[in-house]
Amino acid sequence: MAIRTEEQLIAFVQETVRLTPVTDIHTHLFAESFGDLLLWGVDDLLTYHYLIAEMFRFRPDLSYDDFWRMSKTERADLIWQTLFIDHSPYSEACRGVVTVLNRLGFDLSTRDLESYRAYFREVQASDYIDRILELAGVKTVVMTNDPFDDYERERWSGGGSTDPRFLAALRIDPLLNGWDSAYMKLQQQGYAVTQDFSGDTAAEVRRFLHDWIGRMNPLYMAVSLPNDFAYPEPSLRGRVIDECILPVAEEAGIPFALMIGVKRKVNPSLKDAGDSLGYSDIGAVERIVSGHPNVKFLVTMLSRENQHELAVTARKNRNLLIFGCWWFLNNPSLIEEITRMRLELLGGSVIPQHSDCRVLDQLLYKWDHSRTIIAKVLGDKYTDLLRAGWRLEEDEIRRDVEGLLGGAFWTFLGKPDPSAK
Ligand code: RAT
Ligand code: ZN
């Protein structure tokens, strides 16, 4: 059916974006079979590392050691008091908690954390997973799977994920960012590698990757990289990329996902909350992507200043799909600016957002908040088209939104969306 008025258009776009199920291409969530790796509930929400960093800003009196000695409940109490009671929770990470509690139907007027906790004591993980995915409108979640983690490896020996809503991604940071300890872990897993990368090491790393690809069936291999990432580079990281990852990505037919721009541990006392960001050299992305046209690359960058050149680089290389407003970019003002710019430069050949959720419940806020912005930007783009004289059909808008919320990802992978009927 054709759209007739601007009012009808905006309402239709908002409704379509709200109701179209999402493929969330990068999260730190896990299927229930991964046991303790799956985080959920109000205490995990409150102890999210984004909130830990914010809490410390208001508590110069609190020592880091005292905080880390506390139990999870005590940390959650402290964060609730500091960020939600002593101050108004309008930072994006705080507002996220409010959105979640509200969407779960809690009475926010009481601000009574204990009463919210009582609900979580009664609920079963499997029911809660169903409830959250349903409420969030998320059909598929891509996990971050670490073959260097002992606890996680055991879960894979037990069969991994049998829940088709949770799909794997093979995360290989230690290979690229910590070879001096990674090589020992590879040796423990039976691979004949050496610290100086001599002999059969490259072939053995390729064997390791193929073995884990066989076990996990990952949609892609992924790494986070520092802001000074260079390519090509006469370094161990350069050799691992050239001799191991790129050939395996091509042979296995899965993308290599690069998440570029992290400065790890600028304040180690904050642990996971102590990472920062820096501007990166887009030349490294240009060279790796254009030098390997038979490999697919998923790329996101952490610095706001890299976003425009990254979108332009994607225009030049069809084997590059850019994704998400990552981590410190996942704030409404930046999501809007970046999404607008990407749609103007790339149309629908982009993945505007991923959630990066670490706690299941966060799906509710990350997608609610992002959907609102995506709908706003898309509404503006379609309004411009309508004013330019283009006839807009509801089916075409539905098709476009499905593409942005997952379809473009599956097309890029060259795989059917497993949840498509
Ligand atoms: O966004 C985050 O939660 C970060 O701590 C990281 O997990 C980052 O997204 C990553 O995947 O390295
Ligand atoms: Zn992440």
Short mmCIF file of C-alpha atoms and ligand atoms in Angstrom, two decimals:
data_model
loop_
_atom_site.label_atom_id
_atom_site.label_comp_id
_atom_site.label_asym_id
_atom_site.label_seq_id
_atom_site.Cartn_x
_atom_site.Cartn_y
_atom_site.Cartn_z
CA MET A 1 0.00 0.00 0.00
CA ALA A 2 1.29 3.47 -0.87
CA ILE A 3 2.02 6.02 1.84
CA ARG A 4 -0.09 9.16 1.34
CA THR A 5 0.89 11.69 4.00
CA GLU A 6 3.93 12.58 6.07
CA GLU A 7 2.04 11.82 9.30
CA GLN A 8 1.13 8.37 8.01
CA LEU A 9 4.73 7.85 6.95
CA ILE A 10 6.24 8.70 10.34
CA ALA A 11 3.71 6.54 12.19
CA PHE A 12 4.36 3.61 9.84
CA VAL A 13 8.15 3.86 10.13
CA GLN A 14 8.00 4.04 13.94
CA GLU A 15 5.67 1.06 14.14
CA THR A 16 7.71 -0.99 11.67
CA VAL A 17 11.02 -0.34 13.44
CA ARG A 18 9.38 -1.13 16.78
CA LEU A 19 7.92 -4.43 15.62
CA THR A 20 10.63 -5.81 13.31
CA PRO A 21 12.61 -8.55 15.10
CA VAL A 22 16.35 -7.97 15.45
CA THR A 23 19.43 -10.06 14.80
CA ASP A 24 21.79 -8.67 17.45
CA ILE A 25 25.19 -9.24 15.84
CA HIS A 26 27.48 -8.61 18.83
CA THR A 27 26.67 -9.28 22.47
CA HIS A 28 28.31 -10.83 25.52
CA LEU A 29 25.18 -12.85 26.29
CA PHE A 30 25.05 -16.63 26.49
CA ALA A 31 22.53 -19.41 26.06
CA GLU A 32 21.34 -21.05 29.27
CA SER A 33 23.59 -24.08 28.68
CA PHE A 34 26.59 -21.83 29.35
CA GLY A 35 25.68 -21.68 33.04
CA ASP A 36 27.22 -18.85 35.03
CA LEU A 37 28.36 -17.04 31.90
CA LEU A 38 24.80 -15.80 31.37
CA LEU A 39 24.21 -12.70 33.50
CA TRP A 40 20.69 -11.49 34.28
CA GLY A 41 18.68 -9.73 36.98
CA VAL A 42 18.81 -6.41 38.76
CA ASP A 43 22.10 -6.93 40.62
CA ASP A 44 23.94 -7.76 37.40
CA LEU A 45 22.27 -4.77 35.74
CA LEU A 46 23.47 -2.45 38.49
CA THR A 47 27.01 -3.80 38.59
CA TYR A 48 27.50 -3.34 34.81
CA HIS A 49 30.99 -1.90 34.35
CA TYR A 50 29.62 1.25 32.67
CA LEU A 51 27.86 2.06 35.98
CA ILE A 52 30.86 1.18 38.13
CA ALA A 53 32.89 3.86 36.33
CA GLU A 54 30.09 6.41 36.82
CA MET A 55 29.64 5.59 40.50
CA PHE A 56 33.32 6.16 41.33
CA ARG A 57 33.12 9.71 39.97
CA PHE A 58 30.70 10.58 42.77
CA ARG A 59 32.60 8.69 45.50
CA PRO A 60 36.14 10.10 45.85
CA ASP A 61 36.12 8.76 49.42
CA LEU A 62 35.73 5.11 48.37
CA SER A 63 38.88 3.06 47.79
CA TYR A 64 38.96 0.73 44.79
CA ASP A 65 40.03 -2.16 47.01
CA ASP A 66 37.11 -1.63 49.38
CA PHE A 67 34.71 -1.71 46.43
CA TRP A 68 36.16 -4.89 44.94
CA ARG A 69 36.02 -6.60 48.37
CA MET A 70 32.25 -6.10 48.48
CA SER A 71 29.76 -8.79 47.45
CA LYS A 72 27.72 -8.28 44.28
CA THR A 73 24.69 -7.31 46.36
CA GLU A 74 26.66 -4.73 48.31
CA ARG A 75 28.07 -3.24 45.10
CA ALA A 76 24.59 -3.06 43.62
CA ASP A 77 23.27 -1.35 46.78
CA LEU A 78 26.04 1.23 46.62
CA ILE A 79 25.50 1.95 42.92
CA TRP A 80 21.73 2.21 43.39
CA GLN A 81 22.19 4.65 46.26
CA THR A 82 24.86 6.75 44.51
CA LEU A 83 23.55 6.91 40.96
CA PHE A 84 19.79 6.54 41.40
CA ILE A 85 18.96 7.99 44.83
CA ASP A 86 21.64 10.61 45.49
CA HIS A 87 21.57 11.81 41.86
CA SER A 88 19.14 11.64 38.95
CA PRO A 89 19.90 8.71 36.64
CA TYR A 90 19.97 10.48 33.28
CA SER A 91 23.29 9.21 31.95
CA GLU A 92 22.60 6.68 29.17
CA ALA A 93 23.73 3.65 31.20
CA CYS A 94 21.60 4.74 34.19
CA ARG A 95 18.58 5.57 32.06
CA GLY A 96 18.97 2.07 30.65
CA VAL A 97 18.32 0.54 34.07
CA VAL A 98 15.24 2.72 34.49
CA THR A 99 13.92 1.63 31.09
CA VAL A 100 14.46 -2.03 31.97
CA LEU A 101 12.74 -1.80 35.37
CA ASN A 102 9.87 0.06 33.78
CA ARG A 103 9.50 -2.44 30.93
CA LEU A 104 9.45 -5.27 33.48
CA GLY A 105 6.49 -3.58 35.14
CA PHE A 106 8.11 -2.61 38.45
CA ASP A 107 6.74 0.29 40.46
CA LEU A 108 9.42 2.94 39.99
CA SER A 109 7.74 5.33 42.41
CA THR A 110 8.89 3.19 45.38
CA ARG A 111 12.57 3.11 44.32
CA ASP A 112 12.69 0.01 46.49
CA LEU A 113 15.52 -2.17 45.21
CA GLU A 114 14.61 -5.04 47.57
CA SER A 115 11.16 -5.37 46.05
CA TYR A 116 12.68 -5.54 42.55
CA ARG A 117 15.11 -8.23 43.75
CA ALA A 118 12.25 -10.32 45.11
CA TYR A 119 10.95 -10.90 41.56
CA PHE A 120 14.28 -12.26 40.34
CA ARG A 121 14.47 -14.78 43.20
CA GLU A 122 11.29 -16.44 41.90
CA VAL A 123 11.96 -16.57 38.17
CA GLN A 124 13.67 -19.39 36.20
CA ALA A 125 16.44 -18.53 33.72
CA SER A 126 14.75 -20.27 30.79
CA ASP A 127 11.45 -18.45 31.33
CA TYR A 128 13.27 -15.19 31.76
CA ILE A 129 15.23 -15.64 28.51
CA ASP A 130 11.94 -16.20 26.66
CA ARG A 131 10.36 -13.17 28.31
CA ILE A 132 13.22 -10.80 27.58
CA LEU A 133 13.77 -11.85 23.96
CA GLU A 134 10.05 -11.54 23.34
CA LEU A 135 9.73 -8.14 25.05
CA ALA A 136 12.88 -6.79 23.39
CA GLY A 137 11.83 -7.98 19.93
CA VAL A 138 15.16 -9.78 19.47
CA LYS A 139 15.04 -13.03 17.54
CA THR A 140 18.73 -13.93 17.38
CA VAL A 141 21.65 -13.06 19.62
CA VAL A 142 25.27 -13.51 18.60
CA MET A 143 27.43 -14.46 21.58
CA THR A 144 31.14 -13.71 22.13
CA ASN A 145 32.78 -17.11 22.53
CA ASP A 146 36.26 -17.40 23.97
CA PRO A 147 38.17 -20.64 23.38
CA PHE A 148 40.85 -19.39 25.79
CA ASP A 149 38.46 -19.37 28.74
CA ASP A 150 38.61 -22.62 30.72
CA TYR A 151 35.04 -22.45 32.01
CA GLU A 152 33.65 -21.72 28.55
CA ARG A 153 35.73 -24.46 26.90
CA GLU A 154 34.13 -26.99 29.22
CA ARG A 155 30.68 -25.80 28.16
CA TRP A 156 31.66 -26.41 24.54
CA SER A 157 32.87 -29.92 25.41
CA GLY A 158 29.37 -30.44 26.77
CA GLY A 159 27.87 -29.48 23.38
CA GLY A 160 27.73 -25.66 23.46
CA SER A 161 24.49 -23.94 22.57
CA THR A 162 21.46 -25.98 21.65
CA ASP A 163 19.23 -22.90 21.70
CA PRO A 164 18.90 -21.73 18.07
CA ARG A 165 18.34 -18.15 19.24
CA PHE A 166 21.96 -17.96 20.48
CA LEU A 167 24.61 -18.21 17.76
CA ALA A 168 28.37 -18.24 18.15
CA ALA A 169 31.20 -15.86 17.29
CA LEU A 170 34.80 -17.02 17.72
CA ARG A 171 36.64 -14.37 19.72
CA ILE A 172 40.41 -14.51 19.39
CA ASP A 173 41.82 -11.49 21.24
CA PRO A 174 44.59 -13.43 23.02
CA LEU A 175 46.04 -14.60 19.68
CA LEU A 176 46.45 -11.01 18.48
CA ASN A 177 46.85 -9.03 21.68
CA GLY A 178 48.57 -11.42 24.08
CA TRP A 179 50.61 -14.00 22.22
CA ASP A 180 53.11 -14.33 25.08
CA SER A 181 50.53 -16.07 27.21
CA ALA A 182 48.23 -17.32 24.41
CA TYR A 183 50.90 -19.64 23.01
CA MET A 184 51.03 -21.54 26.32
CA LYS A 185 47.26 -21.99 26.31
CA LEU A 186 47.51 -23.33 22.77
CA GLN A 187 50.21 -25.76 23.88
CA GLN A 188 47.96 -26.92 26.74
CA GLN A 189 45.23 -27.60 24.16
CA GLY A 190 47.68 -29.78 22.20
CA TYR A 191 48.93 -27.43 19.49
CA ALA A 192 52.67 -27.46 18.68
CA VAL A 193 53.29 -23.71 18.76
CA THR A 194 56.37 -21.79 19.92
CA GLN A 195 56.71 -18.40 21.56
CA ASP A 196 58.88 -17.09 18.69
CA PHE A 197 56.36 -18.25 16.07
CA SER A 198 58.87 -20.61 14.45
CA GLY A 199 58.46 -24.07 12.89
CA ASP A 200 54.88 -25.25 12.49
CA THR A 201 53.39 -22.49 14.62
CA ALA A 202 51.39 -20.77 11.87
CA ALA A 203 50.00 -24.10 10.62
CA GLU A 204 49.13 -25.09 14.18
CA VAL A 205 47.29 -21.82 14.83
CA ARG A 206 45.33 -22.42 11.62
CA ARG A 207 44.51 -25.92 12.88
CA PHE A 208 43.35 -24.42 16.19
CA LEU A 209 41.07 -21.98 14.36
CA HIS A 210 39.63 -24.66 12.10
CA ASP A 211 39.03 -26.97 15.08
CA TRP A 212 37.11 -24.26 16.94
CA ILE A 213 35.20 -23.27 13.83
CA GLY A 214 34.17 -26.93 13.55
CA ARG A 215 33.11 -27.03 17.20
CA MET A 216 31.34 -23.67 17.48
CA ASN A 217 30.05 -23.07 13.94
CA PRO A 218 30.70 -19.33 14.47
CA LEU A 219 29.19 -16.70 12.22
CA TYR A 220 32.51 -14.82 12.24
CA MET A 221 35.92 -14.58 13.93
CA ALA A 222 36.34 -11.41 16.01
CA VAL A 223 38.98 -9.36 17.73
CA SER A 224 39.15 -6.02 19.52
CA LEU A 225 42.24 -4.01 18.63
CA PRO A 226 44.08 -1.08 20.17
CA ASN A 227 43.83 2.39 18.66
CA ASP A 228 47.40 2.10 17.37
CA PHE A 229 46.51 -0.95 15.29
CA ALA A 230 48.64 -0.96 12.14
CA TYR A 231 48.39 -3.06 9.00
CA PRO A 232 50.49 -4.44 7.45
CA GLU A 233 52.95 -4.65 10.29
CA PRO A 234 56.21 -6.56 10.79
CA SER A 235 55.04 -7.85 14.16
CA LEU A 236 53.71 -11.00 15.65
CA ARG A 237 50.19 -9.65 15.35
CA GLY A 238 50.84 -8.96 11.66
CA ARG A 239 52.00 -12.53 11.14
CA VAL A 240 49.01 -14.04 12.96
CA ILE A 241 46.68 -11.98 10.77
CA ASP A 242 48.44 -12.73 7.47
CA GLU A 243 49.45 -16.33 8.02
CA CYS A 244 46.54 -17.59 10.11
CA ILE A 245 43.38 -15.53 10.36
CA LEU A 246 42.97 -14.25 6.81
CA PRO A 247 43.61 -17.63 5.14
CA VAL A 248 41.27 -19.38 7.58
CA ALA A 249 38.56 -16.73 7.12
CA GLU A 250 38.76 -17.24 3.36
CA GLU A 251 38.80 -21.06 3.55
CA ALA A 252 35.97 -21.25 6.07
CA GLY A 253 34.00 -18.53 4.28
CA ILE A 254 33.35 -16.53 7.45
CA PRO A 255 34.11 -12.83 8.03
CA PHE A 256 36.86 -11.41 10.17
CA ALA A 257 35.34 -8.83 12.53
CA LEU A 258 37.64 -6.04 13.69
CA MET A 259 36.66 -3.79 16.58
CA ILE A 260 39.27 -1.07 16.53
CA GLY A 261 40.19 1.72 18.91
CA VAL A 262 40.39 0.37 22.47
CA LYS A 263 42.94 1.52 25.01
CA ARG A 264 42.81 -1.27 27.54
CA LYS A 265 43.37 -0.63 31.24
CA VAL A 266 44.08 3.10 31.31
CA ASN A 267 42.94 2.81 34.93
CA PRO A 268 43.60 -0.80 36.00
CA SER A 269 42.00 -0.20 39.42
CA LEU A 270 38.64 -0.02 37.65
CA LYS A 271 39.13 -3.50 36.11
CA ASP A 272 36.64 -3.96 33.19
CA ALA A 273 35.53 -0.36 33.67
CA GLY A 274 39.08 0.91 33.20
CA ASP A 275 39.33 0.77 29.38
CA SER A 276 39.30 3.84 27.18
CA LEU A 277 39.56 4.73 23.51
CA GLY A 278 41.72 6.49 20.94
CA TYR A 279 41.66 7.64 17.33
CA SER A 280 42.90 5.02 14.87
CA ASP A 281 44.50 5.01 11.44
CA ILE A 282 41.83 4.32 8.81
CA GLY A 283 44.70 3.41 6.47
CA ALA A 284 45.05 0.12 8.33
CA VAL A 285 41.40 -0.71 7.56
CA GLU A 286 41.75 0.40 3.92
CA ARG A 287 44.81 -1.77 3.40
CA ILE A 288 43.57 -4.95 5.04
CA VAL A 289 40.16 -4.74 3.37
CA SER A 290 41.27 -3.77 -0.15
CA GLY A 291 44.23 -6.17 -0.03
CA HIS A 292 41.93 -9.15 0.61
CA PRO A 293 38.89 -8.86 -1.64
CA ASN A 294 38.04 -12.53 -1.06
CA VAL A 295 37.76 -12.08 2.69
CA LYS A 296 34.70 -10.46 4.27
CA PHE A 297 35.29 -7.89 6.99
CA LEU A 298 32.90 -6.63 9.65
CA VAL A 299 34.34 -3.46 11.17
CA THR A 300 33.36 -1.10 13.95
CA MET A 301 35.52 1.69 15.37
CA LEU A 302 35.37 3.19 18.83
CA SER A 303 36.37 6.76 18.21
CA ARG A 304 33.75 9.24 17.00
CA GLU A 305 36.44 10.86 14.86
CA ASN A 306 36.89 7.66 12.81
CA GLN A 307 33.23 7.29 11.82
CA HIS A 308 33.10 9.38 8.65
CA GLU A 309 36.22 7.92 7.07
CA LEU A 310 35.06 4.42 7.99
CA ALA A 311 31.77 4.96 6.16
CA VAL A 312 33.66 6.29 3.12
CA THR A 313 35.98 3.26 3.21
CA ALA A 314 32.91 1.02 3.10
CA ARG A 315 31.78 2.81 -0.09
CA LYS A 316 35.03 1.69 -1.71
CA ASN A 317 35.03 -1.92 -0.57
CA ARG A 318 32.00 -4.17 -0.86
CA ASN A 319 33.74 -6.81 1.26
CA LEU A 320 33.46 -4.41 4.22
CA LEU A 321 30.28 -4.16 6.27
CA ILE A 322 30.37 -1.62 9.08
CA PHE A 323 28.36 -2.24 12.22
CA GLY A 324 27.11 -0.72 15.41
CA CYS A 325 27.74 2.32 17.57
CA TRP A 326 30.18 0.65 19.86
CA TRP A 327 30.54 1.11 23.63
CA PHE A 328 31.31 4.83 24.27
CA LEU A 329 29.40 5.67 21.08
CA ASN A 330 26.25 3.97 22.31
CA ASN A 331 24.69 7.26 23.46
CA PRO A 332 21.63 8.84 21.84
CA SER A 333 23.33 11.96 20.47
CA LEU A 334 26.14 9.95 18.87
CA ILE A 335 23.92 7.14 17.61
CA GLU A 336 21.75 9.70 15.86
CA GLU A 337 24.64 11.54 14.27
CA ILE A 338 26.42 8.35 13.15
CA THR A 339 23.29 6.60 11.89
CA ARG A 340 22.24 9.65 9.89
CA MET A 341 25.65 9.94 8.28
CA ARG A 342 25.84 6.21 7.50
CA LEU A 343 22.40 6.08 5.88
CA GLU A 344 23.30 9.13 3.79
CA LEU A 345 26.56 7.56 2.61
CA LEU A 346 25.62 3.89 2.43
CA GLY A 347 21.84 3.59 2.22
CA GLY A 348 20.80 0.29 3.75
CA SER A 349 24.14 -1.51 3.26
CA VAL A 350 25.09 -1.12 6.90
CA ILE A 351 24.28 -2.64 10.30
CA PRO A 352 23.30 0.47 12.26
CA GLN A 353 23.44 -1.08 15.68
CA HIS A 354 24.41 -4.02 17.88
CA SER A 355 23.70 -4.09 21.61
CA ASP A 356 26.96 -5.27 23.23
CA CYS A 357 24.77 -6.42 26.13
CA ARG A 358 26.51 -8.17 28.98
CA VAL A 359 23.32 -8.66 30.97
CA LEU A 360 20.28 -10.24 29.32
CA ASP A 361 17.87 -7.61 30.66
CA GLN A 362 19.85 -4.85 28.88
CA LEU A 363 18.38 -6.02 25.57
CA LEU A 364 15.25 -4.16 26.62
CA TYR A 365 16.87 -0.77 26.89
CA LYS A 366 19.60 -1.01 24.31
CA TRP A 367 17.10 -1.92 21.60
CA ASP A 368 14.29 0.35 22.81
CA HIS A 369 16.61 3.33 22.83
CA SER A 370 18.31 2.50 19.51
CA ARG A 371 15.06 1.69 17.75
CA THR A 372 13.67 5.11 18.64
CA ILE A 373 16.67 6.81 17.05
CA ILE A 374 16.81 4.57 13.98
CA ALA A 375 13.10 5.26 13.40
CA LYS A 376 13.64 9.00 13.79
CA VAL A 377 16.51 9.08 11.29
CA LEU A 378 14.75 6.79 8.84
CA GLY A 379 11.57 8.86 9.16
CA ASP A 380 13.55 11.95 8.14
CA LYS A 381 15.14 10.16 5.18
CA TYR A 382 11.80 8.88 3.87
CA THR A 383 10.20 12.29 4.40
CA ASP A 384 12.90 13.83 2.21
CA LEU A 385 12.18 11.17 -0.43
CA LEU A 386 8.43 11.79 -0.28
CA ARG A 387 9.01 15.52 -0.69
CA ALA A 388 11.31 14.82 -3.64
CA GLY A 389 8.39 13.07 -5.34
CA TRP A 390 9.19 9.40 -4.67
CA ARG A 391 6.24 7.06 -4.14
CA LEU A 392 6.72 5.06 -0.92
CA GLU A 393 5.18 1.63 -0.44
CA GLU A 394 4.65 0.07 2.98
CA ASP A 395 6.13 -3.23 1.81
CA GLU A 396 9.28 -1.49 0.66
CA ILE A 397 9.71 0.26 4.00
CA ARG A 398 9.19 -3.07 5.77
CA ARG A 399 11.85 -4.66 3.54
CA ASP A 400 14.31 -1.83 4.25
CA VAL A 401 13.82 -2.02 8.02
CA GLU A 402 14.25 -5.80 8.01
CA GLY A 403 17.52 -5.24 6.19
CA LEU A 404 18.81 -2.75 8.74
CA LEU A 405 17.82 -4.86 11.73
CA GLY A 406 19.43 -8.08 10.50
CA GLY A 407 18.83 -8.80 6.82
CA ALA A 408 21.95 -6.95 5.62
CA PHE A 409 24.03 -9.04 8.02
CA TRP A 410 22.69 -12.37 6.75
CA THR A 411 23.04 -11.28 3.12
CA PHE A 412 26.66 -10.29 3.77
CA LEU A 413 27.37 -13.66 5.40
CA GLY A 414 25.76 -15.35 2.41
CA LYS A 415 23.64 -17.43 4.76
CA PRO A 416 19.89 -17.69 5.21
CA ASP A 417 18.58 -16.13 8.40
CA PRO A 418 17.89 -19.29 10.45
CA SER A 419 14.91 -17.67 12.13
CA ALA A 420 13.24 -16.75 8.83
CA LYS A 421 10.06 -18.72 8.33
O1 RAT B 1 31.16 -2.73 25.52
C1 RAT B 1 31.69 -3.42 26.38
O2 RAT B 1 31.04 -3.97 27.26
C2 RAT B 1 33.18 -3.58 26.40
O3 RAT B 1 33.58 -3.90 27.67
C3 RAT B 1 33.74 -4.66 25.56
O4 RAT B 1 33.16 -5.87 25.87
C4 RAT B 1 33.71 -4.56 24.10
O5 RAT B 1 32.43 -4.44 23.62
C5 RAT B 1 34.38 -5.77 23.49
O6 RAT B 1 33.70 -6.62 22.91
O7 RAT B 1 35.61 -5.87 23.64
ZN ZN B 2 31.64 -6.24 23.09
#
